[in-house]
C-alpha positions as a Markdown table, in Angstrom:
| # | Residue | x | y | z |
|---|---|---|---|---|
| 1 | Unk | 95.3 | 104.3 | 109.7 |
| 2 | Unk | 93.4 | 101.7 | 108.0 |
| 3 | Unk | 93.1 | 101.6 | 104.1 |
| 4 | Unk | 89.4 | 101.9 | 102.7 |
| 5 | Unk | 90.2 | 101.0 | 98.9 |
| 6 | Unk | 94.2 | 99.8 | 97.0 |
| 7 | Unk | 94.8 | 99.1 | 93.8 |
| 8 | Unk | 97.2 | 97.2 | 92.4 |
| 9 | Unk | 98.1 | 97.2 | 88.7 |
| 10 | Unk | 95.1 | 97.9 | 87.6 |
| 11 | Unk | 94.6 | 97.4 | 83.8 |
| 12 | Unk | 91.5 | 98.5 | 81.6 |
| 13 | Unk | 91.4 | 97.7 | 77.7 |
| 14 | Unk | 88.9 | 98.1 | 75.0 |
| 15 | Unk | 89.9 | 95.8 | 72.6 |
| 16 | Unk | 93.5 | 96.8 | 72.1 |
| 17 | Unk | 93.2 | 100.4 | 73.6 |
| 18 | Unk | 94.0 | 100.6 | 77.1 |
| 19 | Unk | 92.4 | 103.1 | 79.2 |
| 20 | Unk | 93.8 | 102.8 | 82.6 |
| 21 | Unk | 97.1 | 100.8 | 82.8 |
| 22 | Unk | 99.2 | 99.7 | 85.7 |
| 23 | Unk | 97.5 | 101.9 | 88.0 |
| 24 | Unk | 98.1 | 102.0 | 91.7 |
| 25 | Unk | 96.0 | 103.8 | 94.3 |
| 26 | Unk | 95.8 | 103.6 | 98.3 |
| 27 | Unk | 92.6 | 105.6 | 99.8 |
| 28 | Unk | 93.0 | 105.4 | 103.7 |
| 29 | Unk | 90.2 | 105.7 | 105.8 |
| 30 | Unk | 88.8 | 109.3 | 107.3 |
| 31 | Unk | 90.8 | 111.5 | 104.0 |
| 32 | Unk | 89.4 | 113.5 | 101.7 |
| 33 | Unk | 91.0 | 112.0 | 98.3 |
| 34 | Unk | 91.0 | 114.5 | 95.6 |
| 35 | Unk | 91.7 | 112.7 | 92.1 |
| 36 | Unk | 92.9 | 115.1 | 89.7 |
| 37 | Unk | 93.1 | 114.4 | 85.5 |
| 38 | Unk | 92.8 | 116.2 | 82.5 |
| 39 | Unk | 89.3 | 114.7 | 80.2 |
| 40 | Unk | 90.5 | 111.0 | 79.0 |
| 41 | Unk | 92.7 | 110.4 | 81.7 |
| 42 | Unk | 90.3 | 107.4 | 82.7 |
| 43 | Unk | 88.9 | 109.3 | 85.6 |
| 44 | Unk | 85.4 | 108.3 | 85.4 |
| 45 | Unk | 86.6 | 104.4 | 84.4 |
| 46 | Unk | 88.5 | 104.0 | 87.5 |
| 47 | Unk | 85.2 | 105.1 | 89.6 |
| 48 | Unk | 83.0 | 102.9 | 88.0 |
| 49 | Unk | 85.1 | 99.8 | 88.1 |
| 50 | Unk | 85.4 | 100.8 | 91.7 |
| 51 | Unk | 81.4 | 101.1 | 92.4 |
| 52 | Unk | 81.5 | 97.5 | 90.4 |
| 53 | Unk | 79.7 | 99.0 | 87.2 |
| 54 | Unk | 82.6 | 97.5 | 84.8 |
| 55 | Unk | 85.5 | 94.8 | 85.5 |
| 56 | Unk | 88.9 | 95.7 | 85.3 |
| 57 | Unk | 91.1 | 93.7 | 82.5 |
| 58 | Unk | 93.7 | 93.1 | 85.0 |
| 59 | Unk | 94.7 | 93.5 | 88.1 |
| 60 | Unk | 93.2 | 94.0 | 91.7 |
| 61 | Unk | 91.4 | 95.8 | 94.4 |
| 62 | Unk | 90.2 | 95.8 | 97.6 |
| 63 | Unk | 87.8 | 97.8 | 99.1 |
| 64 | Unk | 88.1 | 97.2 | 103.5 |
| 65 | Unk | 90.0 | 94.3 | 102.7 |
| 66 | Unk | 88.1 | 92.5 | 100.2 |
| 67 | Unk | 89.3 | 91.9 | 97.2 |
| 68 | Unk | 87.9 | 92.3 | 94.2 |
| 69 | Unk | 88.1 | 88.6 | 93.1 |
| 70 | Unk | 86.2 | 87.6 | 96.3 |
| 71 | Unk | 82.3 | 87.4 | 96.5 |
| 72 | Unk | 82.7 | 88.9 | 99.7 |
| 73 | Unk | 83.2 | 92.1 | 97.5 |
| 74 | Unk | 79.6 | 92.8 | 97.3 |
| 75 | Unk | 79.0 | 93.2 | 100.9 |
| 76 | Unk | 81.2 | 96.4 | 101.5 |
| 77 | Unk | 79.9 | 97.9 | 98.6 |
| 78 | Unk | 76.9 | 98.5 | 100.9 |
| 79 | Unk | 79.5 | 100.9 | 102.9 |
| 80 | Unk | 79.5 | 102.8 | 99.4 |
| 81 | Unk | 77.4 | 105.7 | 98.3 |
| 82 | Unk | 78.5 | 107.2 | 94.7 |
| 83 | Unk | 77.6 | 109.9 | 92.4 |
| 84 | Unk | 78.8 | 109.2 | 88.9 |
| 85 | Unk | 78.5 | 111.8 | 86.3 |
| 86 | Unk | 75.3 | 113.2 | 87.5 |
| 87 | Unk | 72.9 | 112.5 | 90.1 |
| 88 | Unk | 69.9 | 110.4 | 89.2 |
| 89 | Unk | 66.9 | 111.9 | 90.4 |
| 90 | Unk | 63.1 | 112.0 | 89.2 |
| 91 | Unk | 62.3 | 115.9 | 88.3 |
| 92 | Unk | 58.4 | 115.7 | 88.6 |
| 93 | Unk | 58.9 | 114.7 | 92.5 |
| 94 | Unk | 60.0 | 116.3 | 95.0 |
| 95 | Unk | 63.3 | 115.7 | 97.5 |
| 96 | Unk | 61.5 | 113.5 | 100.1 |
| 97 | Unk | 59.8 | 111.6 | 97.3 |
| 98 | Unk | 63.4 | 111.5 | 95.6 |
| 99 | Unk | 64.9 | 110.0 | 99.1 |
| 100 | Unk | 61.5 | 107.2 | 99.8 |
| 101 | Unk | 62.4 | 106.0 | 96.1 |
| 102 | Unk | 66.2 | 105.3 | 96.7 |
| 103 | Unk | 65.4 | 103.5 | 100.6 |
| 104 | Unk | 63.3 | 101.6 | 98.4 |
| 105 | Unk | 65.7 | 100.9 | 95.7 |
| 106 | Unk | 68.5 | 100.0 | 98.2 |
| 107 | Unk | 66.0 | 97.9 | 100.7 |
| 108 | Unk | 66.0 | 100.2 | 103.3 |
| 109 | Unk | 62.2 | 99.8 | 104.9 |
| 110 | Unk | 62.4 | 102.4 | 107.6 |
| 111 | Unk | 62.2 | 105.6 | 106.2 |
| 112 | Unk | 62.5 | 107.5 | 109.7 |
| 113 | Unk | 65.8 | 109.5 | 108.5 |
| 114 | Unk | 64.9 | 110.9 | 105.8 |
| 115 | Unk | 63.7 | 114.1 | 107.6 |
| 116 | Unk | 67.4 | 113.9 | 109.4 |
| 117 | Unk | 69.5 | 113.5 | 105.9 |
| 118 | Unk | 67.4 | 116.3 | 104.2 |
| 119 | Unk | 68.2 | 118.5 | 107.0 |
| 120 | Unk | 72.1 | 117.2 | 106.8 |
| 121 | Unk | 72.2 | 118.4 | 103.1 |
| 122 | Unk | 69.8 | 121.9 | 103.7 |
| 123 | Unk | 66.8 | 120.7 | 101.8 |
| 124 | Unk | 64.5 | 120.3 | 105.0 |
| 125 | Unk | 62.7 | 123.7 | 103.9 |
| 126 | Unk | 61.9 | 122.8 | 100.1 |
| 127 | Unk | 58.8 | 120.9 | 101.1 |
| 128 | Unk | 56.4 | 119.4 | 98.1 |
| 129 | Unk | 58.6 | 121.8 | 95.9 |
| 130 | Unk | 59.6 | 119.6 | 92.6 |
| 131 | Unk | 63.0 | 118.9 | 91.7 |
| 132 | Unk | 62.7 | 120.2 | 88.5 |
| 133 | Unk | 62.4 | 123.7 | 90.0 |
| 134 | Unk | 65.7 | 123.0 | 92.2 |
| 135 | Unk | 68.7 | 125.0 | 91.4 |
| 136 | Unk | 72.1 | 123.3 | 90.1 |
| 137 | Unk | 73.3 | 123.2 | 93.1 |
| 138 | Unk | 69.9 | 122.0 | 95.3 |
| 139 | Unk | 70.3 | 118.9 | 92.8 |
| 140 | Unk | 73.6 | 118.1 | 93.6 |
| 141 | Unk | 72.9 | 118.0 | 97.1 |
| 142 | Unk | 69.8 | 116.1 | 96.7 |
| 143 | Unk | 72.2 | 113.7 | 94.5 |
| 144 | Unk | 74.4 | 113.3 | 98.3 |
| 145 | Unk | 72.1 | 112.8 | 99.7 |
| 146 | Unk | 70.6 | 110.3 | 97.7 |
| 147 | Unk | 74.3 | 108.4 | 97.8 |
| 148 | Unk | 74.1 | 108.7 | 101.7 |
| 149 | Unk | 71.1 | 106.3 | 101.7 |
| 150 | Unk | 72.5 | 103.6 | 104.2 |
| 151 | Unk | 74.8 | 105.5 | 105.7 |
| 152 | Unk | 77.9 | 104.8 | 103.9 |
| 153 | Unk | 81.0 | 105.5 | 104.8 |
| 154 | Unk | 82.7 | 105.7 | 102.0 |
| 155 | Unk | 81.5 | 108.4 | 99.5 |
| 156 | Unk | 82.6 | 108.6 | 95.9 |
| 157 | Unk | 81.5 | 111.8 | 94.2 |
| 158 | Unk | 82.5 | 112.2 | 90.5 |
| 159 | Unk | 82.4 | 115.8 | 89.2 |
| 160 | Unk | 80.6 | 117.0 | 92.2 |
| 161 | Unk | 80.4 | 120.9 | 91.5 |
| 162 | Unk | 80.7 | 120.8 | 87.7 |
| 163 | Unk | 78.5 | 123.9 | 86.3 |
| 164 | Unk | 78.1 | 125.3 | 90.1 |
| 165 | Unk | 77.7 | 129.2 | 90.4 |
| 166 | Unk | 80.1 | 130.1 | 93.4 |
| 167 | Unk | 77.3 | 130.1 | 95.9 |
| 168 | Unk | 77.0 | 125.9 | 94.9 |
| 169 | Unk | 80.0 | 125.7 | 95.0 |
| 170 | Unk | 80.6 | 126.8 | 98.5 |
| 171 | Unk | 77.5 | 125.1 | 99.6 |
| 172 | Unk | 78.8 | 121.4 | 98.3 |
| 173 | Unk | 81.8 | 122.3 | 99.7 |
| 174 | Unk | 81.0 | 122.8 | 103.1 |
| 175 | Unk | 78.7 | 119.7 | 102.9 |
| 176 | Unk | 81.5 | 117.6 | 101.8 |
| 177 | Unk | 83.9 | 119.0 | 105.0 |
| 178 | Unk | 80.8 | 118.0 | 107.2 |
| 179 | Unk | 80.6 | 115.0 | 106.4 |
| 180 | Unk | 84.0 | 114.4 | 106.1 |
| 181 | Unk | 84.4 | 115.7 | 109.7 |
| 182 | Unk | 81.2 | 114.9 | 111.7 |
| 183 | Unk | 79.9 | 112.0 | 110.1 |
| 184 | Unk | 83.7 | 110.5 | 109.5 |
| 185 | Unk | 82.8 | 109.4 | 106.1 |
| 186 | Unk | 86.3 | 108.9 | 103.7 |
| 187 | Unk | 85.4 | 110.8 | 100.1 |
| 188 | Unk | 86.6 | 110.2 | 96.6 |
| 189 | Unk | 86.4 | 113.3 | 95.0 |
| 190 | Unk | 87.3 | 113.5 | 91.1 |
| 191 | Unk | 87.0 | 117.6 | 89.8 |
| 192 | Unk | 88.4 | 120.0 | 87.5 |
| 193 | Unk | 88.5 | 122.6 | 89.7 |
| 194 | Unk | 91.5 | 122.2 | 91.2 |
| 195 | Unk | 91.7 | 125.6 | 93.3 |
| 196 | Unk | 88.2 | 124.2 | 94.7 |
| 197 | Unk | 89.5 | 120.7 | 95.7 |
| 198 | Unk | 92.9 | 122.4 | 97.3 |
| 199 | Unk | 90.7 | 123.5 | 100.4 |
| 200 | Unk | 89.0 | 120.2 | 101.0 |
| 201 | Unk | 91.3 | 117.7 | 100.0 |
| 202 | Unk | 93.6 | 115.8 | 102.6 |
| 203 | Unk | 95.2 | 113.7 | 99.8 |
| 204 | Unk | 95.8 | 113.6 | 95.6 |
| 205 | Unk | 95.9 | 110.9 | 93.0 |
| 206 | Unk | 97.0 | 112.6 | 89.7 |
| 207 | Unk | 95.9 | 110.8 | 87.1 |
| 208 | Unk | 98.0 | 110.8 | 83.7 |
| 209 | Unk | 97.2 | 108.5 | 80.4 |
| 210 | Unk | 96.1 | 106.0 | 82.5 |
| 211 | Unk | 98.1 | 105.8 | 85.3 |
| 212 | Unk | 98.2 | 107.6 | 89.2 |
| 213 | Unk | 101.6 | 109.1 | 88.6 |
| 214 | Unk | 101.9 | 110.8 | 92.1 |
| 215 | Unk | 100.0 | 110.2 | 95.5 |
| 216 | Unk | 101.0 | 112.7 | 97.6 |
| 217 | Unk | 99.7 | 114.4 | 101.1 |
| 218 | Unk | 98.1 | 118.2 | 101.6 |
| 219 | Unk | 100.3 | 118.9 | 104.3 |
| 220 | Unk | 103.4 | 117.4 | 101.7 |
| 221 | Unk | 102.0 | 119.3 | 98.6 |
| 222 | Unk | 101.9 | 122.2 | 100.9 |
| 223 | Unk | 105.2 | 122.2 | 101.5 |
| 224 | Unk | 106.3 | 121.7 | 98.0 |
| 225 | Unk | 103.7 | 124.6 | 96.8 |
| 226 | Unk | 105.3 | 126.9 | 99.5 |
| 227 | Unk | 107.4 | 130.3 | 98.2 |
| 228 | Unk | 110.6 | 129.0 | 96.6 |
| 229 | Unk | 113.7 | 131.1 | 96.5 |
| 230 | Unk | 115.6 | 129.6 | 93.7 |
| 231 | Unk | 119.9 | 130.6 | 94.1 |
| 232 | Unk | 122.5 | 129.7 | 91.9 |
| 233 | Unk | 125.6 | 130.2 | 93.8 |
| 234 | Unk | 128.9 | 129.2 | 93.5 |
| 235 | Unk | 129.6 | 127.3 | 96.9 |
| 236 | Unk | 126.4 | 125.1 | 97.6 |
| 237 | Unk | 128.1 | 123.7 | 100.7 |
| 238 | Unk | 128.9 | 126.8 | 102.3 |
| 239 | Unk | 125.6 | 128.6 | 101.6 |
| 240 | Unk | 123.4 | 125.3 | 103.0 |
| 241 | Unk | 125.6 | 125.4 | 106.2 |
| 242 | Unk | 124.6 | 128.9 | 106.5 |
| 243 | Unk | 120.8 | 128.3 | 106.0 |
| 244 | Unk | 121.1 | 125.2 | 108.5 |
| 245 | Unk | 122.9 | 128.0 | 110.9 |
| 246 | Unk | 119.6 | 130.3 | 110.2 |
| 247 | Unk | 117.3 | 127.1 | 110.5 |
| 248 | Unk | 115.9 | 127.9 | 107.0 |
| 249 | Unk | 114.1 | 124.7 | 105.1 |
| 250 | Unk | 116.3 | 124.7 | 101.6 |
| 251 | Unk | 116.7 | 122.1 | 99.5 |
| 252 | Unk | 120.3 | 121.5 | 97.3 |
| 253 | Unk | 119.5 | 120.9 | 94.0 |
| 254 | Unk | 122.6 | 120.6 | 91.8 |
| 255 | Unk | 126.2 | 121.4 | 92.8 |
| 256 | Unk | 125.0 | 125.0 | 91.6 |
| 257 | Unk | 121.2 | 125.5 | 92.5 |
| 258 | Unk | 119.6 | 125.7 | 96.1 |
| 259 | Unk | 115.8 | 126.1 | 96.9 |
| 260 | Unk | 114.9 | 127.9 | 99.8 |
| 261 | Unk | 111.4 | 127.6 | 101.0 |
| 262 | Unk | 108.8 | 129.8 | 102.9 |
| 263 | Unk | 107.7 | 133.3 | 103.8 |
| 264 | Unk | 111.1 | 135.2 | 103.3 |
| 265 | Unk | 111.8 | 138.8 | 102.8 |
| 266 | Unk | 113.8 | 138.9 | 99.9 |
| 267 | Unk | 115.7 | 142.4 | 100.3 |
| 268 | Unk | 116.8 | 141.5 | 103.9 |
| 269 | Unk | 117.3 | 138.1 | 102.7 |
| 270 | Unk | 119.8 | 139.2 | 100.2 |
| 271 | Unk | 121.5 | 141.4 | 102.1 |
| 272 | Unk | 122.2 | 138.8 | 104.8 |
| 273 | Unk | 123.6 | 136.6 | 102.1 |
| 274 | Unk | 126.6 | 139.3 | 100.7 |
| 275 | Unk | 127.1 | 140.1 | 104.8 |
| 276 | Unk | 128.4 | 136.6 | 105.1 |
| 277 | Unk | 130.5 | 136.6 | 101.5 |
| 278 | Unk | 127.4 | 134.5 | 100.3 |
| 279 | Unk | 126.4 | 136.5 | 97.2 |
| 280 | Unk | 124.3 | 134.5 | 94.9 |
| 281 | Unk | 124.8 | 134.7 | 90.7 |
| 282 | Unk | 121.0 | 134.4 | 90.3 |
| 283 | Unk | 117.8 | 134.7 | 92.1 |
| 284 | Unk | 114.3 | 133.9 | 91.1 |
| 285 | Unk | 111.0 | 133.6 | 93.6 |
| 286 | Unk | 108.2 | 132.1 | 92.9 |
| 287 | Unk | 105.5 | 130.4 | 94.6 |
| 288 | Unk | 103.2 | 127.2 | 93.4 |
| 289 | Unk | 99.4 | 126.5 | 92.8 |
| 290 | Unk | 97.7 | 123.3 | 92.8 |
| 291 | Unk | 97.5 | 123.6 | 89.3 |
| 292 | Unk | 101.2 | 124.7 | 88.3 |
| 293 | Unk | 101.8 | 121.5 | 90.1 |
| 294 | Unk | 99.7 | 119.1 | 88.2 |
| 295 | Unk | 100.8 | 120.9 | 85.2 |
| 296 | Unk | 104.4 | 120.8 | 85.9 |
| 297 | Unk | 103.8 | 117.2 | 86.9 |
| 298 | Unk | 102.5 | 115.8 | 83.8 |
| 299 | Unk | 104.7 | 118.0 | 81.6 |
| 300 | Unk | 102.7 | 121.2 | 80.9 |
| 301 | Unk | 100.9 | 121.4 | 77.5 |
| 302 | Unk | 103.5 | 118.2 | 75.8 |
| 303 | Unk | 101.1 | 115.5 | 77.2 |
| 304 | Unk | 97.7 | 116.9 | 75.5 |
């Protein structure tokens, strides 16, 4: 799969305060890249020096290849589309008006798909209605759409369902999985809503005091977020042989403590355990979120 953006070592300071510091990030291309961070984590930095709004202190990137300290950079930016922060769009007009602004603003003189990308992001019906009158939500997607001038296929959307009521917030979702899936465009996607961005995302960044302190796969995290039977035992050895016998995914922990993941049921479970002399001293069950995972991951409430 090829890579659309890596960072190496990536270093911002303001004066002697540094906001993102050795940082490390590999987007590859057709994911959904959720980038998760509590506020100050340097989220919105990152993307900017990314879209080329600020220079990094040190460090390096490359966006399809280019690095960052070639020229060449500024060509594949024109892959890009971003929304930082908010979408920047003039109230008083209305969506097509919006769209004929930002062709002209990129330099796109043919304005014959502009009916096409309203109708891609469900505005085709608002008509001379103004912006101003739009619901949250309407904006946002007029804000893709907006990004999607040029037909970009890379798409980095910063806070993209921020103050969304839930029908928004399905409604950018199931923009961002279309055009993720149909029009094979790779997204950046930084949000706090981390429930939200666990059905859309292919792939995390967390994002810690500066630094991406995990990259990790859905289909990993999902693994790791599955329903944990937690043992202590006395024999680890005996009681992983049995679960290797019983084709159980487990994991040995200490020389006391074995994980057991998946859907189990925990009576019979048990019972099969004491059958085969396997009794264990303690059992807890539990079973992960997205969140308990970033939270456990940057160490809970001790890193605010």
């Amino acid at each position: 799969m090829n890579t659309v953006l890596k960072i190496r070592n990536l270093e911002k300071r303001y004066r002697n305060f540094k906001v993102l510091k050795n940082l490390n990030m590999n987007i590859e291309k057709g994911s959904i890249y959720g980038l998760i961070g509590k506020n100050g984590a340097g989220k919105t930095t990152l993307i900017r020096i990314i879209c080329g709004l600020q220079e990094p202190s040190e460090g390096t990137y490359s966006i399809y290849g280019e690095s960052n300290k070639n020229g060449n950079i500024e060509s594949v930016r024109c892959r890009m589309g971003a929304i930082i922060e908010a979408p920047s769009i003039y109230s008083e007009m209305n969506a097509k008006d919006n769209l004929i602004e930002q062709y002209k603003l990129v330099g796109i003189p043919n304005l014959n798909s502009i009916d096409e990308l309203l109708k891609l992001v469900g505005l085709e019906n608002t008509q001379k209605k103004k912006v101003k009158n739009f619901s949250l939500g309407m904006k946002q997607r007029l804000g893709i759409a907006m990004s999607l001038a040029g037909n970009p296929d890379f798409l980095i959307l910063d806070e993209p369902i921020n103050g969304l009521d839930p029908e928004g917030i399905i409604e950018i979702r199931e923009l961002i999985l279309k055009l993720n899936k149909e029009k094979r465009i790779t997204i950046l996607i930084s949000s706090h809503y981390l429930d939200e961005l666990s059905k859309i995302a292919t792939h995390y960044g967390f994002l810690d005091n500066g630094s991406i302190i995990k990259e990790i796969s859905s289909e990993e995290l999902m693994k790791k977020m599955e329903q944990k039977i937690q043992l202590k035992v006395n024999n680890v050895k005996k009681v992983a042989t049995y679960l290797e016998e019983k084709q159980f995914s487990y994991e040995v922990i200490d020389k006391n403590t074995i994980n057991v993941y998946g859907k189990i049921n925990l009576p019979k479970f048990i019972n099969e355990l004491s059958k085969n002399n396997l009794t264990p001293e303690d059992i807890h069950q539990s079973e992960e979120s997205l969140e308990n995972y970033y939270m456990n991951l940057i160490g809970g409430d001790n890193n605010d």
